[in-house]
Coordinates of C-alpha atoms in Angstrom, one line a residue:
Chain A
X1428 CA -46.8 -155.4 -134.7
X1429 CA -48.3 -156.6 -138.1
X1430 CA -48.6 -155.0 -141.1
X1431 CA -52.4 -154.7 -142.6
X1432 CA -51.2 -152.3 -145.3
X1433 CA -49.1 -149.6 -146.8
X1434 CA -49.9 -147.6 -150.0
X1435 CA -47.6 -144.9 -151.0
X1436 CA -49.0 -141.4 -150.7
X1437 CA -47.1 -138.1 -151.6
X1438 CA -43.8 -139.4 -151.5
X1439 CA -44.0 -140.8 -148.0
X1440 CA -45.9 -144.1 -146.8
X1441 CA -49.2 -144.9 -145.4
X1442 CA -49.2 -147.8 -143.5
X1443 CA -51.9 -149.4 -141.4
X1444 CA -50.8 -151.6 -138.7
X1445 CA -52.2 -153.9 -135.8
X1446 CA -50.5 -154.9 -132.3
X1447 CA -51.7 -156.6 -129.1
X1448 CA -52.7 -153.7 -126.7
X1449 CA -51.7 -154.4 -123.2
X1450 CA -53.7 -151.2 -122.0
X1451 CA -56.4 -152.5 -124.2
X1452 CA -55.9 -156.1 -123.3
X1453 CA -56.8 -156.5 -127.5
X1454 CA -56.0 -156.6 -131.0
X1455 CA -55.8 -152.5 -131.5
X1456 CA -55.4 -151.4 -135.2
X1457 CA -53.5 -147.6 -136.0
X1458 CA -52.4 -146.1 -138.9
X1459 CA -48.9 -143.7 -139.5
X1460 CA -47.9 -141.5 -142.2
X1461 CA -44.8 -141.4 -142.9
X1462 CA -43.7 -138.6 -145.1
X1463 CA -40.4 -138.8 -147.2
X1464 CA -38.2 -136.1 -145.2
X1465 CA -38.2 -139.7 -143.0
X1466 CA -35.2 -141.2 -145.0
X1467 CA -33.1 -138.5 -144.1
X1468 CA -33.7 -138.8 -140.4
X1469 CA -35.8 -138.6 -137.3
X1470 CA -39.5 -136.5 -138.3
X1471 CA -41.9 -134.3 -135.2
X1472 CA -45.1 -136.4 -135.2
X1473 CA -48.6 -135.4 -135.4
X1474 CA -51.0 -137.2 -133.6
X1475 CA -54.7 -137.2 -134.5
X1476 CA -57.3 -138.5 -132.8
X1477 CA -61.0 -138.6 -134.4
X1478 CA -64.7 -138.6 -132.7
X1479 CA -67.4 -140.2 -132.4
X1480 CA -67.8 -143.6 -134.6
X1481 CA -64.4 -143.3 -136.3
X1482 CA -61.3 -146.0 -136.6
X1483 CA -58.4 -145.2 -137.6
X1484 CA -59.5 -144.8 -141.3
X1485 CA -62.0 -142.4 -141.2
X1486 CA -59.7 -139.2 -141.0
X1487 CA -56.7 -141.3 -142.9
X1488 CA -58.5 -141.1 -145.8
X1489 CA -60.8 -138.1 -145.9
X1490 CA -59.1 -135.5 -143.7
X1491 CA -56.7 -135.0 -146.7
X1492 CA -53.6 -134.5 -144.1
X1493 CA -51.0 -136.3 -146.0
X1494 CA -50.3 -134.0 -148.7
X1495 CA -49.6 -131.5 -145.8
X1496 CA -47.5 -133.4 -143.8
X1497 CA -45.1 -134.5 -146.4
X1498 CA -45.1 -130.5 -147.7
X1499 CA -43.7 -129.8 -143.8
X1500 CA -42.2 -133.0 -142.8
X1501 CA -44.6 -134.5 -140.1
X1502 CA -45.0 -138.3 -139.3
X1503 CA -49.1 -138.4 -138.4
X1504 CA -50.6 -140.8 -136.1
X1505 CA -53.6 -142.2 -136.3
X1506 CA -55.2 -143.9 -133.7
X1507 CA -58.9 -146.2 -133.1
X1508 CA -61.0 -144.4 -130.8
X1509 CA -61.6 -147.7 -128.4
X1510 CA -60.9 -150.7 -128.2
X1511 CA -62.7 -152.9 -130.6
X1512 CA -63.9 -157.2 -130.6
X1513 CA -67.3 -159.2 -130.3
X1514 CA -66.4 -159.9 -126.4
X1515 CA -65.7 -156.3 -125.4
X1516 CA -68.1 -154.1 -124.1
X1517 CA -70.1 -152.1 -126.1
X1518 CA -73.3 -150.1 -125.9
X1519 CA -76.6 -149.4 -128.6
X1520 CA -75.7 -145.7 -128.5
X1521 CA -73.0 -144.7 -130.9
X1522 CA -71.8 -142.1 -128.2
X1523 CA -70.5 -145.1 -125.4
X1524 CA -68.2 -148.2 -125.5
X1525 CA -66.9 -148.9 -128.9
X1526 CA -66.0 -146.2 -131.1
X1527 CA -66.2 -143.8 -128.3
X1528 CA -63.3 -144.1 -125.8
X1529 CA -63.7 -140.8 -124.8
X1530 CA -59.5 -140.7 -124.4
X1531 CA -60.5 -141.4 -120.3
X1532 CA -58.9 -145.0 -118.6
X1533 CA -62.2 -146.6 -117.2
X1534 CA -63.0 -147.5 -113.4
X1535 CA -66.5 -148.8 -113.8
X1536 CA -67.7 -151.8 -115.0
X1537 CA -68.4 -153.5 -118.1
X1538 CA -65.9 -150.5 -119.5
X1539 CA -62.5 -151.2 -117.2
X1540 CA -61.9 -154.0 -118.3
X1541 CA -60.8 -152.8 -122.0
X1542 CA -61.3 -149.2 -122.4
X1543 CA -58.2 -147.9 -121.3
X1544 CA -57.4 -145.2 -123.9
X1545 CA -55.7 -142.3 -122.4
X1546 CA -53.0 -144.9 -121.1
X1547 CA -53.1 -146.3 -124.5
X1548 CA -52.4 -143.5 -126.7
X1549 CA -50.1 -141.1 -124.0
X1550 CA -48.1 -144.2 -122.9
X1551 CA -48.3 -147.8 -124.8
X1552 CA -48.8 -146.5 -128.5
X1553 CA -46.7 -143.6 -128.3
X1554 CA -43.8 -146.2 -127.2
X1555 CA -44.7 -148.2 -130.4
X1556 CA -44.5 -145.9 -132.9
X1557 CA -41.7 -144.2 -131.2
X1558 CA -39.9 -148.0 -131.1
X1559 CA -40.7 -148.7 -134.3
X1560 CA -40.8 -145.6 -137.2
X1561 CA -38.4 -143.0 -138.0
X1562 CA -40.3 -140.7 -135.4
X1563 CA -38.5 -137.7 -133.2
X1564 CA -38.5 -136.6 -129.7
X1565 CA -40.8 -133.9 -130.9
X1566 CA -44.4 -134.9 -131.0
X1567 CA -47.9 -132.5 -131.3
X1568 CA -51.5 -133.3 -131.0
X1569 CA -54.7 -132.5 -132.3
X1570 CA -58.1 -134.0 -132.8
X1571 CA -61.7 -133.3 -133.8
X1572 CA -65.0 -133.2 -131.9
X1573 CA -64.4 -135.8 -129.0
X1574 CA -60.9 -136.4 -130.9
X1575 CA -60.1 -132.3 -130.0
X1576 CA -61.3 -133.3 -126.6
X1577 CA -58.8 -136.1 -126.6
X1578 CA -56.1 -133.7 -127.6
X1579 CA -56.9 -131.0 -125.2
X1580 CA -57.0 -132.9 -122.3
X1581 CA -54.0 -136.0 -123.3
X1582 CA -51.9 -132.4 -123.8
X1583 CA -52.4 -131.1 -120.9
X1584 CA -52.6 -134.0 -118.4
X1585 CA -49.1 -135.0 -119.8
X1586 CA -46.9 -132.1 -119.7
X1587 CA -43.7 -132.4 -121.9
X1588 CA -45.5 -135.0 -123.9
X1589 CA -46.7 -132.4 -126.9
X1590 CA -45.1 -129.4 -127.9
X1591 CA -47.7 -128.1 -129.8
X1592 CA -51.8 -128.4 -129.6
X1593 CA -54.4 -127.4 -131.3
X1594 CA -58.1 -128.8 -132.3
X1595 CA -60.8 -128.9 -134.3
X1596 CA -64.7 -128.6 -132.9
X1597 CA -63.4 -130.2 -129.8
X1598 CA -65.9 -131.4 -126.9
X1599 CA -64.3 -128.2 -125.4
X1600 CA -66.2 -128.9 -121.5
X1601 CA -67.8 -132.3 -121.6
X1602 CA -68.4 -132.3 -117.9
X1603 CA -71.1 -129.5 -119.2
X1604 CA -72.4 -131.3 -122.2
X1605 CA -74.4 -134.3 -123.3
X1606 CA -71.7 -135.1 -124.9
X1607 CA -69.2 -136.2 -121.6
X1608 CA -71.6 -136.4 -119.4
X1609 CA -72.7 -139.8 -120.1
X1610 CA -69.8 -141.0 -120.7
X1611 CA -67.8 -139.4 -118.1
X1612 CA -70.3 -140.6 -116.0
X1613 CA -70.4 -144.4 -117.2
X1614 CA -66.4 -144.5 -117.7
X1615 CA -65.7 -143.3 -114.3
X1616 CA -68.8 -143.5 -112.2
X1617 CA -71.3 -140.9 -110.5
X1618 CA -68.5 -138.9 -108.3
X1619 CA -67.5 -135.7 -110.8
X1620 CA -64.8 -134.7 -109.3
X1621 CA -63.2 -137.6 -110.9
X1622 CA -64.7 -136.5 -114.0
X1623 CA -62.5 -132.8 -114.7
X1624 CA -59.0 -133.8 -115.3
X1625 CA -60.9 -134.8 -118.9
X1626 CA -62.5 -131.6 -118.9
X1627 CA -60.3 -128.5 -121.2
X1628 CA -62.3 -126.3 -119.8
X1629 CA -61.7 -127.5 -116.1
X1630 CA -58.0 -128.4 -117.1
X1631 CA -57.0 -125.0 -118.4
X1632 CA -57.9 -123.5 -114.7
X1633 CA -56.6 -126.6 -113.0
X1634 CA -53.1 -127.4 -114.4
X1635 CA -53.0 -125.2 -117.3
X1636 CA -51.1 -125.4 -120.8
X1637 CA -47.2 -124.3 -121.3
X1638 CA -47.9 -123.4 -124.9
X1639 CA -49.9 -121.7 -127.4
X1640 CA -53.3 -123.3 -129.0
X1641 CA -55.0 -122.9 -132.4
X1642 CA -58.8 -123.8 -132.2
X1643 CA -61.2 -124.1 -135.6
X1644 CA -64.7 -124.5 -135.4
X1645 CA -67.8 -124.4 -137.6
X1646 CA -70.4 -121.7 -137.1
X1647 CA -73.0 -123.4 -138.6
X1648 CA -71.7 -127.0 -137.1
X1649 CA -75.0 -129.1 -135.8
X1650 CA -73.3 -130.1 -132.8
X1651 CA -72.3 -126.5 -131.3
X1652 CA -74.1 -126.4 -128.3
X1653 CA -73.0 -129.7 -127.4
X1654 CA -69.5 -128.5 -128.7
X1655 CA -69.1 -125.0 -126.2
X1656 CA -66.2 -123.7 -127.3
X1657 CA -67.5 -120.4 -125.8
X1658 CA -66.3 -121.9 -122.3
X1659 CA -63.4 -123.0 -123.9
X1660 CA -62.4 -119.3 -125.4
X1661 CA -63.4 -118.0 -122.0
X1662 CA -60.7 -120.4 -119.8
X1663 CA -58.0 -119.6 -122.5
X1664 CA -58.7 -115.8 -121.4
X1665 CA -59.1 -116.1 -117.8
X1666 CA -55.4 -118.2 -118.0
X1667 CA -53.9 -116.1 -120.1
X1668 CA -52.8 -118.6 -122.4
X1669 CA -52.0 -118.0 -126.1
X1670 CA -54.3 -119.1 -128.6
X1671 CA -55.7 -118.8 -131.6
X1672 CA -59.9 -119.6 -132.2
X1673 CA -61.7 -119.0 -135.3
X1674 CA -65.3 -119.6 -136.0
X1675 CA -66.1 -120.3 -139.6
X1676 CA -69.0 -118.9 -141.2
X1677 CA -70.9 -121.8 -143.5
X1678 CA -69.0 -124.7 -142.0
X1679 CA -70.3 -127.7 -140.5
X1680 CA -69.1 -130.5 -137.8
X1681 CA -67.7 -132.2 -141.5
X1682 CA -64.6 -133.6 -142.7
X1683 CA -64.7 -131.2 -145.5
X1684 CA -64.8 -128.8 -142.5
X1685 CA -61.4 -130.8 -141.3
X1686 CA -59.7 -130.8 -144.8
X1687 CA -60.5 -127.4 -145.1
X1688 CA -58.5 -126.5 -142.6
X1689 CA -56.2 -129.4 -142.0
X1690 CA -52.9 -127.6 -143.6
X1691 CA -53.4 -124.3 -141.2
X1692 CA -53.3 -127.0 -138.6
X1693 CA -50.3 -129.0 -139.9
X1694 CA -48.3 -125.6 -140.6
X1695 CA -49.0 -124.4 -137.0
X1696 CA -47.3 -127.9 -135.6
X1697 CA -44.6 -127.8 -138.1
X1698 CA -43.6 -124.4 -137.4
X1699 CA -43.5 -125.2 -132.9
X1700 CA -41.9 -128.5 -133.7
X1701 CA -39.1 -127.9 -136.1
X1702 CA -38.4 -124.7 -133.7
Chain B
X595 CA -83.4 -132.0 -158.9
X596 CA -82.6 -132.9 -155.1
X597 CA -80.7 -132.0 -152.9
X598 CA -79.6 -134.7 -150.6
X599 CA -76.5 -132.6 -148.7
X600 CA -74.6 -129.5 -148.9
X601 CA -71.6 -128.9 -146.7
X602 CA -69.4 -125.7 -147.5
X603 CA -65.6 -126.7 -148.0
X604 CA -62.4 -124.5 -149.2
X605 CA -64.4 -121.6 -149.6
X606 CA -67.2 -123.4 -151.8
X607 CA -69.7 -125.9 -151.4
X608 CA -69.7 -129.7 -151.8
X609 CA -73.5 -131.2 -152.9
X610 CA -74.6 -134.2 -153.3
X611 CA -77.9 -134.3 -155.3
X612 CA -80.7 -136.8 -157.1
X613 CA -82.7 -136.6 -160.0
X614 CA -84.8 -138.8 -162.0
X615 CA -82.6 -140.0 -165.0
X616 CA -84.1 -140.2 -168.4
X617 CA -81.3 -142.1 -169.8
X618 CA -81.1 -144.7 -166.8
X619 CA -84.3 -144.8 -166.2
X620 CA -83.8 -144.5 -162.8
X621 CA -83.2 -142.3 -159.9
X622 CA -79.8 -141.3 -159.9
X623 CA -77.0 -139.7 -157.2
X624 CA -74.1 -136.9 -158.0
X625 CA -72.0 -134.6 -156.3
X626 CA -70.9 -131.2 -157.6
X627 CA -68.2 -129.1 -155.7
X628 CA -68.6 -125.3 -156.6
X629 CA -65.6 -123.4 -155.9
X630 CA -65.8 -120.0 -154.4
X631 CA -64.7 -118.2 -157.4
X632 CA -68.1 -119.3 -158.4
X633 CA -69.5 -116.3 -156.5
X634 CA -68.0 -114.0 -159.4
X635 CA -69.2 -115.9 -162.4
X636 CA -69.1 -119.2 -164.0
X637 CA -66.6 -121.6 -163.5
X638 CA -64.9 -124.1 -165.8
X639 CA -66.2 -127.9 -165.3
X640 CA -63.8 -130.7 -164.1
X641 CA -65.7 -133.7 -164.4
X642 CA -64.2 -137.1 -162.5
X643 CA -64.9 -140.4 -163.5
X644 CA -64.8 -143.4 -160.9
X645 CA -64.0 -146.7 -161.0
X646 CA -65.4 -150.4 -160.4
X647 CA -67.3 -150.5 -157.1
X648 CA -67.4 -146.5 -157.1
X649 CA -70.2 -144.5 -156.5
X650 CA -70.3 -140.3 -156.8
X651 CA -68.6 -140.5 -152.9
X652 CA -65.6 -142.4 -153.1
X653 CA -63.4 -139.7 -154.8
X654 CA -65.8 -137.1 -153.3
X655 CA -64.3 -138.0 -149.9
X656 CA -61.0 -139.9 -150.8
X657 CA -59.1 -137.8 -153.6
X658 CA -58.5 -134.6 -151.9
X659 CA -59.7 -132.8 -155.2
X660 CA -61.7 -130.0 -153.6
X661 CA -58.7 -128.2 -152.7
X662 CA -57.1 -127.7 -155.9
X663 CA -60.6 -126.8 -157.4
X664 CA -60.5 -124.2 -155.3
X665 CA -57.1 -123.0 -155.5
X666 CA -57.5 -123.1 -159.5
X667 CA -60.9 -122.1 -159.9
X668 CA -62.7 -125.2 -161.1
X669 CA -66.0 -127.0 -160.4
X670 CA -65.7 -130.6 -160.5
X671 CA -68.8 -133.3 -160.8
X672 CA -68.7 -136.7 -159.4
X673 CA -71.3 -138.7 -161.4
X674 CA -72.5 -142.4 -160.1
X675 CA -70.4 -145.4 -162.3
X676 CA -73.7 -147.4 -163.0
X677 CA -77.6 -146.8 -162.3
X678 CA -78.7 -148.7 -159.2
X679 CA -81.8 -149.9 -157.7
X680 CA -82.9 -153.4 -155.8
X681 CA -85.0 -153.4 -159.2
X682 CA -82.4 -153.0 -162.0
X683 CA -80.4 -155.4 -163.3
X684 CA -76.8 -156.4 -161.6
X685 CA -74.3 -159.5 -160.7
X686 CA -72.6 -161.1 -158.3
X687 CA -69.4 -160.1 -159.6
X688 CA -67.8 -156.6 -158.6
X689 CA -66.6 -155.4 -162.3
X690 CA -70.3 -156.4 -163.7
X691 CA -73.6 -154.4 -163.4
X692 CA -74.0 -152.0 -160.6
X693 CA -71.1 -150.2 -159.6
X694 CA -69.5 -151.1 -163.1
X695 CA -71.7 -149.1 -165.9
X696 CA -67.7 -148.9 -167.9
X697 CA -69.8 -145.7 -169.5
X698 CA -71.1 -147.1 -172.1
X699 CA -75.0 -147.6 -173.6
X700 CA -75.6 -151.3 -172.9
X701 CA -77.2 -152.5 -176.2
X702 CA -77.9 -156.1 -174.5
X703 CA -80.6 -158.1 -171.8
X704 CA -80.6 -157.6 -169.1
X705 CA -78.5 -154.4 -169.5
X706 CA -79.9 -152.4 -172.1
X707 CA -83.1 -151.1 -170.4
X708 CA -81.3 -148.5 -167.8
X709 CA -77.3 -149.3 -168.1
X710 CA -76.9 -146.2 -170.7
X711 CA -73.6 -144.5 -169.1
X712 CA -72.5 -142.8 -172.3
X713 CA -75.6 -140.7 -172.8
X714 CA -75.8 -140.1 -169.1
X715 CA -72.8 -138.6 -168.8
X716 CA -72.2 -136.8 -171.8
X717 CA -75.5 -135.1 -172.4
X718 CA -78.3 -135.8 -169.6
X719 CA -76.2 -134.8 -166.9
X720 CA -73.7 -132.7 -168.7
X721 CA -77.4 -130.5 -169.2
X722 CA -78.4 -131.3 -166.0
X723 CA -75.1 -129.3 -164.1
X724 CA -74.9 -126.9 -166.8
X725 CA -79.2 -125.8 -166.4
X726 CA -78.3 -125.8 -162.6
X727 CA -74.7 -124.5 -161.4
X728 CA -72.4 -121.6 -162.0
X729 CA -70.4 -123.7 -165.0
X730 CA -69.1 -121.9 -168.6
X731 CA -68.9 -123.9 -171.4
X732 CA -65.6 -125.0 -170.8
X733 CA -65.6 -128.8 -169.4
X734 CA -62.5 -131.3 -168.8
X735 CA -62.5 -134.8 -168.4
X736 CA -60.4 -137.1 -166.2
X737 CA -61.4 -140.5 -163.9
X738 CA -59.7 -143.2 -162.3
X739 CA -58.9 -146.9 -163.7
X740 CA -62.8 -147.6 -165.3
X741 CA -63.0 -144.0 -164.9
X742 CA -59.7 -143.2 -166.9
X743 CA -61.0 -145.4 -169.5
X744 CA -64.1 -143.2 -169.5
X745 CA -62.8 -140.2 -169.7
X746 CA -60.6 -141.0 -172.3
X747 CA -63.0 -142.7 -174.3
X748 CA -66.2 -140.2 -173.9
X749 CA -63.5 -137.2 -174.6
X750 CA -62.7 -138.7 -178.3
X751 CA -66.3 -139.6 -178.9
X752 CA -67.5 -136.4 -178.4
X753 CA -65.4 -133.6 -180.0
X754 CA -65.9 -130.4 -178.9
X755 CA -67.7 -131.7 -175.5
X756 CA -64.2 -131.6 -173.6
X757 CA -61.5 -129.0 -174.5
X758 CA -58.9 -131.0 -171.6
X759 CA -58.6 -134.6 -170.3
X760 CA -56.3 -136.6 -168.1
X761 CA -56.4 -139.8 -166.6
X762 CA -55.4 -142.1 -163.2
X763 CA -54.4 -145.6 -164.3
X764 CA -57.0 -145.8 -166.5
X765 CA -58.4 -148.8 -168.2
X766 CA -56.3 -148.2 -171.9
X767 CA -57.6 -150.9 -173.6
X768 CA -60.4 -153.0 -172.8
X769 CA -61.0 -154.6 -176.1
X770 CA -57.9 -156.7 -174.5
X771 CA -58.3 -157.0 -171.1
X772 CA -60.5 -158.7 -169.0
X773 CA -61.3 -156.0 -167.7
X774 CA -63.0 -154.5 -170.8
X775 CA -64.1 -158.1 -172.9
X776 CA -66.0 -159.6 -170.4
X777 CA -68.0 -156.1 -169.6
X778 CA -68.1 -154.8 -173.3
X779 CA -69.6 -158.4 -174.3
X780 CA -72.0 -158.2 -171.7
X781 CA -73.4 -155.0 -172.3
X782 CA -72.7 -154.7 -176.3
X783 CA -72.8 -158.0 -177.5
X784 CA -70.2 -160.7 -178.8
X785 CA -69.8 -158.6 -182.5
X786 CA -66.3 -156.9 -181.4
X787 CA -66.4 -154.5 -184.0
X788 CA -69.1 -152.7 -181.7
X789 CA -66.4 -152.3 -178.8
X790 CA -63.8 -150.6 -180.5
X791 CA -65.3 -147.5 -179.6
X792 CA -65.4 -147.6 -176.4
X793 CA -61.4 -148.5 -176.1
X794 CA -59.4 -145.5 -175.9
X795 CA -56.2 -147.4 -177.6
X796 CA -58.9 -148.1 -180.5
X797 CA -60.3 -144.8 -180.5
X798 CA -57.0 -142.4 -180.6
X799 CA -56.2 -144.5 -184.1
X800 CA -59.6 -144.3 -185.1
X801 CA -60.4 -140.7 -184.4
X802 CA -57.9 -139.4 -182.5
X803 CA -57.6 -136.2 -179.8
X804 CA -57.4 -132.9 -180.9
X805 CA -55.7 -131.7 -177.8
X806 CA -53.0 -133.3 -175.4
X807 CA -53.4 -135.7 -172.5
X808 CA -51.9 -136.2 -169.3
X809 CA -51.6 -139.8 -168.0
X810 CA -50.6 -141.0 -164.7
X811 CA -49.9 -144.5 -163.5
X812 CA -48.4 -146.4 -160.8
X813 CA -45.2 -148.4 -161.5
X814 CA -46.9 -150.7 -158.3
X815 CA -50.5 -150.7 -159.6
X816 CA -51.8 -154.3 -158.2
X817 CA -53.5 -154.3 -161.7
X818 CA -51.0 -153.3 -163.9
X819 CA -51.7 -156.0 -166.2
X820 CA -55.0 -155.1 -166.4
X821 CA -55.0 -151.7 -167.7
X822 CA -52.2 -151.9 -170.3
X823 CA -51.2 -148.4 -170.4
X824 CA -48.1 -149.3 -172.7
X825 CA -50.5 -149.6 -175.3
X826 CA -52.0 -146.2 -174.9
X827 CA -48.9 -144.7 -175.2
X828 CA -48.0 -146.9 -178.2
X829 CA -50.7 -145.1 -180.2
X830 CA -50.3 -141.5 -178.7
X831 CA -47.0 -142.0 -180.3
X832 CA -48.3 -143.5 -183.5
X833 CA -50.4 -141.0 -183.8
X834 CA -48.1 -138.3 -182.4
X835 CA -50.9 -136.7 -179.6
X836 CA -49.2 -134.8 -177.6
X837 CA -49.3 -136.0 -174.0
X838 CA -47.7 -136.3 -170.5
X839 CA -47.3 -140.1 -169.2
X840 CA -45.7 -140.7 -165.7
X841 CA -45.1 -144.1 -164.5
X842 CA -44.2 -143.7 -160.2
X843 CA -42.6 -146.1 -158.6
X844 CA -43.9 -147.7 -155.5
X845 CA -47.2 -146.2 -156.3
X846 CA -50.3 -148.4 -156.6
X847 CA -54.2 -148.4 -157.6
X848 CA -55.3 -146.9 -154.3
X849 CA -56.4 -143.3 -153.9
X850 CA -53.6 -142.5 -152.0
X851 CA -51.7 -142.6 -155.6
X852 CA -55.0 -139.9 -156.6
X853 CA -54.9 -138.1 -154.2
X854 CA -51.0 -137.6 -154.5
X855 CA -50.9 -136.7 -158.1
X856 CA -54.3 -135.1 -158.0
X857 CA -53.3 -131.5 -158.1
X858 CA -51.3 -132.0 -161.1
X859 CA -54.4 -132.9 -162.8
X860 CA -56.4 -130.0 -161.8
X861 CA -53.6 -127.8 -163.0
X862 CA -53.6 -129.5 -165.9
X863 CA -57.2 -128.9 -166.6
X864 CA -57.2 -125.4 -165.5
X865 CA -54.0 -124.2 -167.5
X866 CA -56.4 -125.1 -170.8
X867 CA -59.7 -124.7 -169.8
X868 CA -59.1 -120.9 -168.6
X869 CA -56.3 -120.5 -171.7

């Protein structure tokens, strides 16, 4: 693991860091918070993961969530949304191949190869950070747009991973949307039925979720119809499961929508981690 | 006046917006956030300075201010650091030219004919916001690095313009530093007797602060050198202003040092522009 940077930020440190991804089969770059309850022992971790086009630095520096994790004493994770390099795969579109990983391992070529995400974040980079911060056995996740997706999904497909979950705008039932879809599709090939075990929607019904779930979303976000979070509300109903959705009058698909709310999330991880 | 974007954040609304410039000569970008107290009346005006390289966006997106504005009830304005265009004058350099206006009116070729910060800022615009948002008469200064040195430096040249002021690591005294001789000559001339005003050091001897001041720094600041705060706070002794100066350890020039100590500044402000 080597060390690109670290600033200090509210007390704690945040560091961006680089390691060679076996999942990945590259360089993969990720940034931690670390907040200052760390020198007194072990911290829960948050793990974001962004949408479409992001790194790791996009929500590191605009999503303002330091300031609340040192308040309640949360590591955060940061990860790339794919991997990244001139000889990996990549596509025109800003919605397939680099910068949009879609959190899914892919079977199909030119993607297989290299795009490997849900193994790398659930399993390889969780090790890492685990190995090498002063991180607990207590670990949430959240995300926004396919980054809630990511979230959703990683939370559910690997039970006693995350204690707590919760999103914001998530691509709440891509195997509905434009946005999954394609990528689904091109990721892991034309059969769907391969395609909803990276579906919330689908995965709510199918395996389900143990805990509660707190859901933000924009009402006047451009991307709502390719967001459904309506399906999303509807499957939390149907399985009973505890949650919390709020639609926002006035706010967009934004990071100022995300720093808006980014405490309300940080609070609702603190409180079902340090439980 | 244009509006290039709007997006709704804590309660208010973050804009960015153009307008031809008089003083520059030139088309020229902002950003306003209106907090939603705004909705009851006008608000007091927080205006933030950037520093080299900046534009209206960086602190916009990086220093977490919009938060605090809204829990204190404060508007804040993110002007441009130089005029820009393919046709106006610049260098190769980062801390000359575009991106590095150091708020002054440039007297000097190739400079002189749009590079006129100082009136930009403290009357063009200042009419500009107050004509067109919900902001009282009651405006605070504060910036980062060439932005500190702004604020400081506008705030004691215009009494009466800016009833509170703080500062991030700002520039404290260009007249000598070279970050401050090389840009003052450039724009002003080699006759050093024409940069005194436009060094805050200078300036607090000269003319002084009526009110108190609020300085942080940090004690890791990559460009410590650079900015010479110790003399700052040589002459706010000297000339006994009352003020607050915090040098933090492992703190640097980032704006994760900003953003940490950001609230404190729009406390600051508020406590004495709502007194």
């Amino acid at each position: 693991m080597k060390t690109i940077s670290e600033n200090r930020a509210f007390g704690g440190v945040q560091g961006v860091y680089s390691h060679a991804s076996e999942a990945c089969d590259c360089e993969m770059t990720f940034a931690v918070f670390v907040p200052p309850q760390a020198e007194h022992g072990p911290v829960p971790c948050l793990w974001y993961l962004s949408g479409l086009t992001c790194t790791h630095e996009n929500a590191m520096t605009k999503a303002g969530l330091q300031a609340h994790a040192a308040e309640f004493g949360l590591a955060i994770v940061f990860p790339d949304t794919s991997p990244r390099g001139a000889e990996i795969a990549n596509d025109d579109a800003y919605d397939l191949g680099q910068g949009a990983g879609f959190y899914v391992n892919a079977t199909e070529a030119p993607w297989a190869s290299h795009f490997q995400m849900e193994t790398y974040i659930a399993g390889e980079l969780r090790d890492l950070v685990t190995d090498n911060f002063p991180i607990s056995v207590h670990h949430g996740i959240t995300g926004h747009s396919m980054g809630g997706h990511g979230a959703l999904t990683l939370a559910m497909k690997y039970p006693g991973h995350y204690q707590s979950l919760s999103a914001f705008a998530p691509i709440a039932n891509p195997t509905r949307s434009d946005w999954g879809r394609k990528q689904l599709g091109a990721y892991l090939g034309p059969d769907e039925t391969r395609w909803t075990s990276h579906d919330a929607t689908a995965l709510l019904k199918d395996v389900g979720w143990s805990g509660d779930v707190l859901v933000d979303q924009g009402a006047d976000d451009q991307f709502l119809d390719l967001l459904m979070p309506e399906s999303l509300v509807k499957a939390l109903v149907e399985t009973r499961t505890g949650h919390s959705f709020r639609l926002h009058p006035g706010y967009d698909h934004s990071y100022f929508f995300v720093s808006t709310f980014a405490r309300d999330h940080v609070a609702w991880h603190a409180e079902r981690l340090q439980a």
